[in-house]
Amino acid sequence: PPAGLRDATGVVFPHPGQVSRIVSLAPALTQEIFALGAGDALIADTIFCRYPAAAQTKTKIGSTLSPDLELIVSLHPDLIVATLDGNRLATVAQLRRAGLAVFVINSASDFAAVQANFLILARLLGRSSAAPAVLEQAQRQIAAERARVAGLPPVRTFFEVQQMPLVSANDDTFIGEELGDAGAINVMGKTASHYPRLSEEAVLHADPDAILVDNEQSDPVHAV
């Protein structure tokens, strides 16, 4: 059998690739599951999983931070995928106590880490052969964006991850790196927290030239 995979919490999954009933606890993971061609194996996802359109047809198990545990157990998944930043470890522990397999994907502070996590997910799902083409397309898109903004004056930008409470992202996150690639100066880039919770006054004081809003806003991101 394939060598085991260790998740972000140290749990080893000895037989990756042998899954057919997946529950996703994060919108980004849902998109990646579809990108890897494993959408048919996804049986449920969160109310914030809107992309691709097929994600909206799946059973909804609640939000990222407050999923319906009884519903998840009743679906008899053979794999639940979660993220270290976006889901509560208490939720993971409860699902594991119910006898379910939960794989937690690690945090990613840059695109290199995102790629590494994507390859782990691909191996976990038995879809490693599909991963290179997806990553190559993403790399081309990033390169094209960098070329498009090269030489343009940078724009002081505030990125709204979450509205209530108001949450942004600093430079030590994948969002921060994306802003840099797009030619922006992140006005919250130097905050101590990766995902700072802010007042409206703090945003006004930062005086951004532009405000970007995440169109997949979900539960508040853990402040780390």
PDB file of N, CA and C in Angstrom, residues 21-26 30 34 39-50 53-63 67-77:
ATOM      1  N   ARG A  21     -16.247   8.779  -0.108  1.00  0.00           N
ATOM      2  CA  ARG A  21     -17.304   9.602   0.487  1.00  0.00           C
ATOM      3  C   ARG A  21     -16.633  10.691   1.316  1.00  0.00           C
ATOM      4  N   ILE A  22     -16.507  11.885   0.712  1.00  0.00           N
ATOM      5  CA  ILE A  22     -15.728  12.974   1.312  1.00  0.00           C
ATOM      6  C   ILE A  22     -16.655  14.082   1.791  1.00  0.00           C
ATOM      7  N   VAL A  23     -16.342  14.635   2.971  1.00  0.00           N
ATOM      8  CA  VAL A  23     -16.991  15.842   3.465  1.00  0.00           C
ATOM      9  C   VAL A  23     -15.928  16.921   3.579  1.00  0.00           C
ATOM     10  N   SER A  24     -16.193  18.088   3.017  1.00  0.00           N
ATOM     11  CA  SER A  24     -15.265  19.222   3.085  1.00  0.00           C
ATOM     12  C   SER A  24     -15.766  20.244   4.085  1.00  0.00           C
ATOM     13  N   LEU A  25     -14.859  20.705   4.954  1.00  0.00           N
ATOM     14  CA  LEU A  25     -15.208  21.711   5.957  1.00  0.00           C
ATOM     15  C   LEU A  25     -14.674  23.096   5.607  1.00  0.00           C
ATOM     16  N   ALA A  26     -14.234  23.308   4.354  1.00  0.00           N
ATOM     17  CA  ALA A  26     -13.690  24.611   3.972  1.00  0.00           C
ATOM     18  C   ALA A  26     -13.911  24.866   2.485  1.00  0.00           C
ATOM     19  N   THR A  30     -13.014  22.543  -0.941  1.00  0.00           N
ATOM     20  CA  THR A  30     -14.055  22.117  -1.878  1.00  0.00           C
ATOM     21  C   THR A  30     -13.656  22.426  -3.311  1.00  0.00           C
ATOM     22  N   PHE A  34     -12.797  19.618  -6.428  1.00  0.00           N
ATOM     23  CA  PHE A  34     -13.353  19.642  -7.788  1.00  0.00           C
ATOM     24  C   PHE A  34     -12.249  19.804  -8.825  1.00  0.00           C
ATOM     25  N   GLY A  39     -14.935  15.655  -7.573  1.00  0.00           N
ATOM     26  CA  GLY A  39     -16.205  16.232  -7.146  1.00  0.00           C
ATOM     27  C   GLY A  39     -17.306  15.202  -6.926  1.00  0.00           C
ATOM     28  N   ASP A  40     -17.283  14.111  -7.694  1.00  0.00           N
ATOM     29  CA  ASP A  40     -18.322  13.089  -7.540  1.00  0.00           C
ATOM     30  C   ASP A  40     -18.221  12.388  -6.191  1.00  0.00           C
ATOM     31  N   ALA A  41     -17.016  12.372  -5.621  1.00  0.00           N
ATOM     32  CA  ALA A  41     -16.824  11.714  -4.326  1.00  0.00           C
ATOM     33  C   ALA A  41     -17.185  12.629  -3.159  1.00  0.00           C
ATOM     34  N   LEU A  42     -17.373  13.922  -3.428  1.00  0.00           N
ATOM     35  CA  LEU A  42     -17.736  14.877  -2.381  1.00  0.00           C
ATOM     36  C   LEU A  42     -19.227  14.743  -2.091  1.00  0.00           C
ATOM     37  N   ILE A  43     -19.567  14.338  -0.870  1.00  0.00           N
ATOM     38  CA  ILE A  43     -20.979  14.131  -0.548  1.00  0.00           C
ATOM     39  C   ILE A  43     -21.573  15.298   0.221  1.00  0.00           C
ATOM     40  N   ALA A  44     -20.722  16.157   0.839  1.00  0.00           N
ATOM     41  CA  ALA A  44     -21.243  17.278   1.617  1.00  0.00           C
ATOM     42  C   ALA A  44     -20.174  18.334   1.799  1.00  0.00           C
ATOM     43  N   ASP A  45     -20.621  19.589   1.967  1.00  0.00           N
ATOM     44  CA  ASP A  45     -19.695  20.688   2.203  1.00  0.00           C
ATOM     45  C   ASP A  45     -20.413  21.770   3.014  1.00  0.00           C
ATOM     46  N   THR A  46     -19.769  22.898   3.206  1.00  0.00           N
ATOM     47  CA  THR A  46     -20.344  23.931   4.070  1.00  0.00           C
ATOM     48  C   THR A  46     -21.267  24.864   3.296  1.00  0.00           C
ATOM     49  N   ILE A  47     -21.993  25.680   4.051  1.00  0.00           N
ATOM     50  CA  ILE A  47     -22.893  26.653   3.425  1.00  0.00           C
ATOM     51  C   ILE A  47     -22.125  27.734   2.677  1.00  0.00           C
ATOM     52  N   PHE A  48     -20.816  27.836   2.926  1.00  0.00           N
ATOM     53  CA  PHE A  48     -19.995  28.833   2.243  1.00  0.00           C
ATOM     54  C   PHE A  48     -19.321  28.270   0.995  1.00  0.00           C
ATOM     55  N   CYS A  49     -19.530  26.998   0.703  1.00  0.00           N
ATOM     56  CA  CYS A  49     -18.915  26.372  -0.470  1.00  0.00           C
ATOM     57  C   CYS A  49     -19.812  26.618  -1.676  1.00  0.00           C
ATOM     58  N   ARG A  50     -19.485  27.666  -2.433  1.00  0.00           N
ATOM     59  CA  ARG A  50     -20.334  28.089  -3.552  1.00  0.00           C
ATOM     60  C   ARG A  50     -19.686  27.865  -4.916  1.00  0.00           C
ATOM     61  N   ALA A  53     -20.066  25.747  -9.288  1.00  0.00           N
ATOM     62  CA  ALA A  53     -21.515  25.705  -9.101  1.00  0.00           C
ATOM     63  C   ALA A  53     -21.983  24.360  -8.553  1.00  0.00           C
ATOM     64  N   ALA A  54     -21.308  23.286  -8.943  1.00  0.00           N
ATOM     65  CA  ALA A  54     -21.703  21.953  -8.481  1.00  0.00           C
ATOM     66  C   ALA A  54     -21.578  21.810  -6.971  1.00  0.00           C
ATOM     67  N   ALA A  55     -20.759  22.635  -6.344  1.00  0.00           N
ATOM     68  CA  ALA A  55     -20.611  22.566  -4.885  1.00  0.00           C
ATOM     69  C   ALA A  55     -21.900  22.931  -4.182  1.00  0.00           C
ATOM     70  N   GLN A  56     -22.733  23.739  -4.840  1.00  0.00           N
ATOM     71  CA  GLN A  56     -23.984  24.183  -4.229  1.00  0.00           C
ATOM     72  C   GLN A  56     -25.026  23.066  -4.196  1.00  0.00           C
ATOM     73  N   THR A  57     -24.806  22.000  -4.955  1.00  0.00           N
ATOM     74  CA  THR A  57     -25.766  20.888  -4.999  1.00  0.00           C
ATOM     75  C   THR A  57     -25.495  19.849  -3.917  1.00  0.00           C
ATOM     76  N   LYS A  58     -24.396  19.985  -3.188  1.00  0.00           N
ATOM     77  CA  LYS A  58     -24.034  19.004  -2.177  1.00  0.00           C
ATOM     78  C   LYS A  58     -24.807  19.251  -0.874  1.00  0.00           C
ATOM     79  N   THR A  59     -24.936  18.227  -0.070  1.00  0.00           N
ATOM     80  CA  THR A  59     -25.552  18.372   1.245  1.00  0.00           C
ATOM     81  C   THR A  59     -24.774  19.398   2.061  1.00  0.00           C
ATOM     82  N   LYS A  60     -25.459  20.322   2.691  1.00  0.00           N
ATOM     83  CA  LYS A  60     -24.808  21.385   3.461  1.00  0.00           C
ATOM     84  C   LYS A  60     -24.787  21.003   4.946  1.00  0.00           C
ATOM     85  N   ILE A  61     -23.580  21.032   5.512  1.00  0.00           N
ATOM     86  CA  ILE A  61     -23.409  20.574   6.889  1.00  0.00           C
ATOM     87  C   ILE A  61     -23.229  21.745   7.865  1.00  0.00           C
ATOM     88  N   GLY A  62     -23.576  22.955   7.442  1.00  0.00           N
ATOM     89  CA  GLY A  62     -23.446  24.110   8.306  1.00  0.00           C
ATOM     90  C   GLY A  62     -22.235  24.942   7.957  1.00  0.00           C
ATOM     91  N   SER A  63     -21.749  25.715   8.919  1.00  0.00           N
ATOM     92  CA  SER A  63     -20.649  26.635   8.664  1.00  0.00           C
ATOM     93  C   SER A  63     -19.298  25.991   8.984  1.00  0.00           C
ATOM     94  N   PRO A  67     -20.165  23.388  12.295  1.00  0.00           N
ATOM     95  CA  PRO A  67     -20.843  22.393  11.460  1.00  0.00           C
ATOM     96  C   PRO A  67     -21.794  21.527  12.283  1.00  0.00           C
ATOM     97  N   ASP A  68     -22.743  20.922  11.601  1.00  0.00           N
ATOM     98  CA  ASP A  68     -23.708  20.029  12.243  1.00  0.00           C
ATOM     99  C   ASP A  68     -23.052  18.654  12.365  1.00  0.00           C
ATOM    100  N   LEU A  69     -22.538  18.346  13.538  1.00  0.00           N
ATOM    101  CA  LEU A  69     -21.775  17.113  13.731  1.00  0.00           C
ATOM    102  C   LEU A  69     -22.660  15.879  13.573  1.00  0.00           C
ATOM    103  N   GLU A  70     -23.890  15.944  14.062  1.00  0.00           N
ATOM    104  CA  GLU A  70     -24.781  14.797  13.933  1.00  0.00           C
ATOM    105  C   GLU A  70     -25.079  14.489  12.470  1.00  0.00           C
ATOM    106  N   LEU A  71     -25.256  15.533  11.677  1.00  0.00           N
ATOM    107  CA  LEU A  71     -25.510  15.328  10.252  1.00  0.00           C
ATOM    108  C   LEU A  71     -24.290  14.698   9.589  1.00  0.00           C
ATOM    109  N   ILE A  72     -23.107  15.202   9.913  1.00  0.00           N
ATOM    110  CA  ILE A  72     -21.893  14.642   9.318  1.00  0.00           C
ATOM    111  C   ILE A  72     -21.765  13.161   9.647  1.00  0.00           C
ATOM    112  N   VAL A  73     -21.976  12.811  10.906  1.00  0.00           N
ATOM    113  CA  VAL A  73     -21.883  11.400  11.311  1.00  0.00           C
ATOM    114  C   VAL A  73     -22.893  10.555  10.546  1.00  0.00           C
ATOM    115  N   SER A  74     -24.103  11.090  10.349  1.00  0.00           N
ATOM    116  CA  SER A  74     -25.160  10.331   9.665  1.00  0.00           C
ATOM    117  C   SER A  74     -24.858  10.071   8.201  1.00  0.00           C
ATOM    118  N   LEU A  75     -23.959  10.858   7.632  1.00  0.00           N
ATOM    119  CA  LEU A  75     -23.611  10.702   6.211  1.00  0.00           C
ATOM    120  C   LEU A  75     -22.589   9.593   5.984  1.00  0.00           C
ATOM    121  N   HIS A  76     -21.987   9.092   7.045  1.00  0.00           N
ATOM    122  CA  HIS A  76     -21.007   8.001   6.976  1.00  0.00           C
ATOM    123  C   HIS A  76     -19.864   8.289   5.987  1.00  0.00           C
ATOM    124  N   PRO A  77     -19.202   9.431   6.135  1.00  0.00           N
ATOM    125  CA  PRO A  77     -18.068   9.712   5.241  1.00  0.00           C
ATOM    126  C   PRO A  77     -16.877   8.823   5.581  1.00  0.00           C
TER     127      PRO A  77
END
